């Protein structure tokens, strides 16, 4: 396994999971993120809940990280994740980041506010 590249902070606020993402991310970072995300979200499983994603810096996903994030996000919908909102911070890659995250959530039956 390579080292994780990318940073994140995951918190829970009521029925929302708030993710602060600082990238770029590789697959190893997505794996660490998913573990922490699941731990924060477990108490919400079976209820309706949402995700607020705040991205800063060059929050890009390498191709295998994007695929892994999509797979892990798809697993959250049956557990109650219904909405996601994207908040773009300072970045010179806003359009690319937004396009990547649209692909992650596409066809997952999760309402997106991008």
Tab-separated table of C-alpha atoms in Angstrom:
chain	number	residue	atom	x	y	z
A	1	UNK	CA	0.000	0.000	0.000
A	2	UNK	CA	1.203	3.499	-0.815
A	3	UNK	CA	0.981	6.331	1.667
A	4	UNK	CA	-2.264	8.304	1.847
A	5	UNK	CA	-2.161	11.584	-0.027
A	6	UNK	CA	-4.825	14.120	0.876
A	7	UNK	CA	-6.363	15.360	4.084
A	8	UNK	CA	-9.841	15.443	5.572
A	9	UNK	CA	-11.811	16.244	8.686
A	10	UNK	CA	-15.105	14.442	9.273
A	11	UNK	CA	-17.620	15.651	11.867
A	12	UNK	CA	-21.243	14.996	12.659
A	13	UNK	CA	-23.699	17.829	13.248
A	14	UNK	CA	-27.193	16.523	13.981
A	15	UNK	CA	-28.289	14.508	10.973
A	16	UNK	CA	-25.491	15.806	8.763
A	17	UNK	CA	-22.012	14.477	8.197
A	18	UNK	CA	-19.700	17.360	7.370
A	19	UNK	CA	-16.558	16.591	5.405
A	20	UNK	CA	-13.752	19.081	4.953
A	21	UNK	CA	-11.517	17.862	2.140
A	22	UNK	CA	-8.069	19.085	1.227
A	23	UNK	CA	-6.539	17.357	-1.744
A	24	UNK	CA	-5.546	15.911	-4.018
A	25	UNK	CA	-6.614	12.471	-2.812
A	26	UNK	CA	-5.360	9.039	-3.747
A	27	UNK	CA	-7.097	5.699	-3.159
A	28	UNK	CA	-5.341	5.179	0.190
A	29	UNK	CA	-6.716	8.490	1.441
A	30	UNK	CA	-10.228	7.473	0.335
A	31	UNK	CA	-9.834	4.219	2.304
A	32	UNK	CA	-8.859	6.097	5.486
A	33	UNK	CA	-11.612	8.648	4.896
A	34	UNK	CA	-14.267	5.953	4.415
A	35	UNK	CA	-13.327	4.308	7.700
A	36	UNK	CA	-13.634	7.556	9.647
A	37	UNK	CA	-16.768	8.614	7.753
A	38	UNK	CA	-18.502	5.335	8.546
A	39	UNK	CA	-17.616	5.641	12.235
A	40	UNK	CA	-19.175	9.125	12.378
A	41	UNK	CA	-22.268	8.107	10.387
A	42	UNK	CA	-23.085	4.755	12.059
A	43	UNK	CA	-25.443	6.286	14.615
A	44	UNK	CA	-27.493	7.721	11.712
A	45	UNK	CA	-27.940	4.446	9.829
A	46	UNK	CA	-31.615	3.672	9.287
A	47	UNK	CA	-32.533	7.371	9.428
A	48	UNK	CA	-32.494	10.038	6.730
A	49	UNK	CA	-29.252	11.988	6.753
A	50	UNK	CA	-27.120	14.168	4.511
A	51	UNK	CA	-23.526	14.973	3.679
A	52	UNK	CA	-22.060	18.472	3.418
A	53	UNK	CA	-18.731	18.449	1.584
A	54	UNK	CA	-16.447	21.482	1.867
A	55	UNK	CA	-13.462	21.327	-0.475
A	56	UNK	CA	-10.369	23.526	-0.325
A	57	UNK	CA	-7.119	23.578	-2.201
A	58	UNK	CA	-6.602	21.264	-5.117
A	59	UNK	CA	-9.254	18.773	-4.052
A	60	UNK	CA	-8.895	16.435	-6.980
A	61	UNK	CA	-9.233	12.660	-7.068
A	62	UNK	CA	-6.882	10.431	-9.019
A	63	UNK	CA	-8.940	7.996	-11.161
A	64	UNK	CA	-8.817	4.991	-8.803
A	65	UNK	CA	-9.654	7.264	-5.835
A	66	UNK	CA	-12.711	8.578	-7.690
A	67	UNK	CA	-13.903	5.037	-8.404
A	68	UNK	CA	-13.344	3.991	-4.795
A	69	UNK	CA	-15.203	7.031	-3.438
A	70	UNK	CA	-18.127	6.325	-5.759
A	71	UNK	CA	-18.314	2.690	-4.627
A	72	UNK	CA	-18.174	3.656	-0.950
A	73	UNK	CA	-20.738	6.438	-1.412
A	74	UNK	CA	-23.107	4.030	-3.141
A	75	UNK	CA	-22.972	1.832	-0.030
A	76	UNK	CA	-24.187	4.740	2.139
A	77	UNK	CA	-27.455	5.399	0.273
A	78	UNK	CA	-29.231	2.235	1.504
A	79	UNK	CA	-28.162	3.229	5.032
A	80	UNK	CA	-30.003	6.577	4.825
A	81	UNK	CA	-27.830	9.066	2.917
A	82	UNK	CA	-30.284	11.043	0.771
A	83	UNK	CA	-28.712	14.440	0.055
A	84	UNK	CA	-25.278	15.922	-0.538
A	85	UNK	CA	-24.224	19.557	-0.758
A	86	UNK	CA	-20.882	20.720	-2.123
A	87	UNK	CA	-19.284	23.911	-0.833
A	88	UNK	CA	-16.323	25.037	-2.932
A	89	UNK	CA	-13.526	26.877	-1.131
A	90	UNK	CA	-10.360	28.337	-2.562
A	91	UNK	CA	-9.238	26.270	-5.522
A	92	UNK	CA	-7.906	26.760	-9.006
A	93	UNK	CA	-9.540	23.463	-10.028
A	94	UNK	CA	-13.174	24.144	-9.082
A	95	UNK	CA	-14.644	23.003	-12.399
A	96	UNK	CA	-12.700	19.738	-12.394
A	97	UNK	CA	-13.510	19.019	-8.734
A	98	UNK	CA	-17.204	19.682	-9.337
A	99	UNK	CA	-17.207	17.416	-12.417
A	100	UNK	CA	-15.508	14.609	-10.484
A	101	UNK	CA	-17.986	14.806	-7.622
A	102	UNK	CA	-20.924	14.877	-10.044
A	103	UNK	CA	-19.612	11.591	-11.466
A	104	UNK	CA	-19.269	10.151	-7.949
A	105	UNK	CA	-22.940	10.844	-7.131
A	106	UNK	CA	-24.424	10.235	-10.592
A	107	UNK	CA	-27.110	7.531	-10.676
A	108	UNK	CA	-26.955	6.931	-6.908
A	109	UNK	CA	-30.437	8.311	-6.174
A	110	UNK	CA	-28.885	10.944	-3.893
A	111	UNK	CA	-30.071	14.535	-4.312
A	112	UNK	CA	-27.113	16.774	-5.144
A	113	UNK	CA	-26.573	20.462	-4.523
A	114	UNK	CA	-23.367	21.143	-6.425
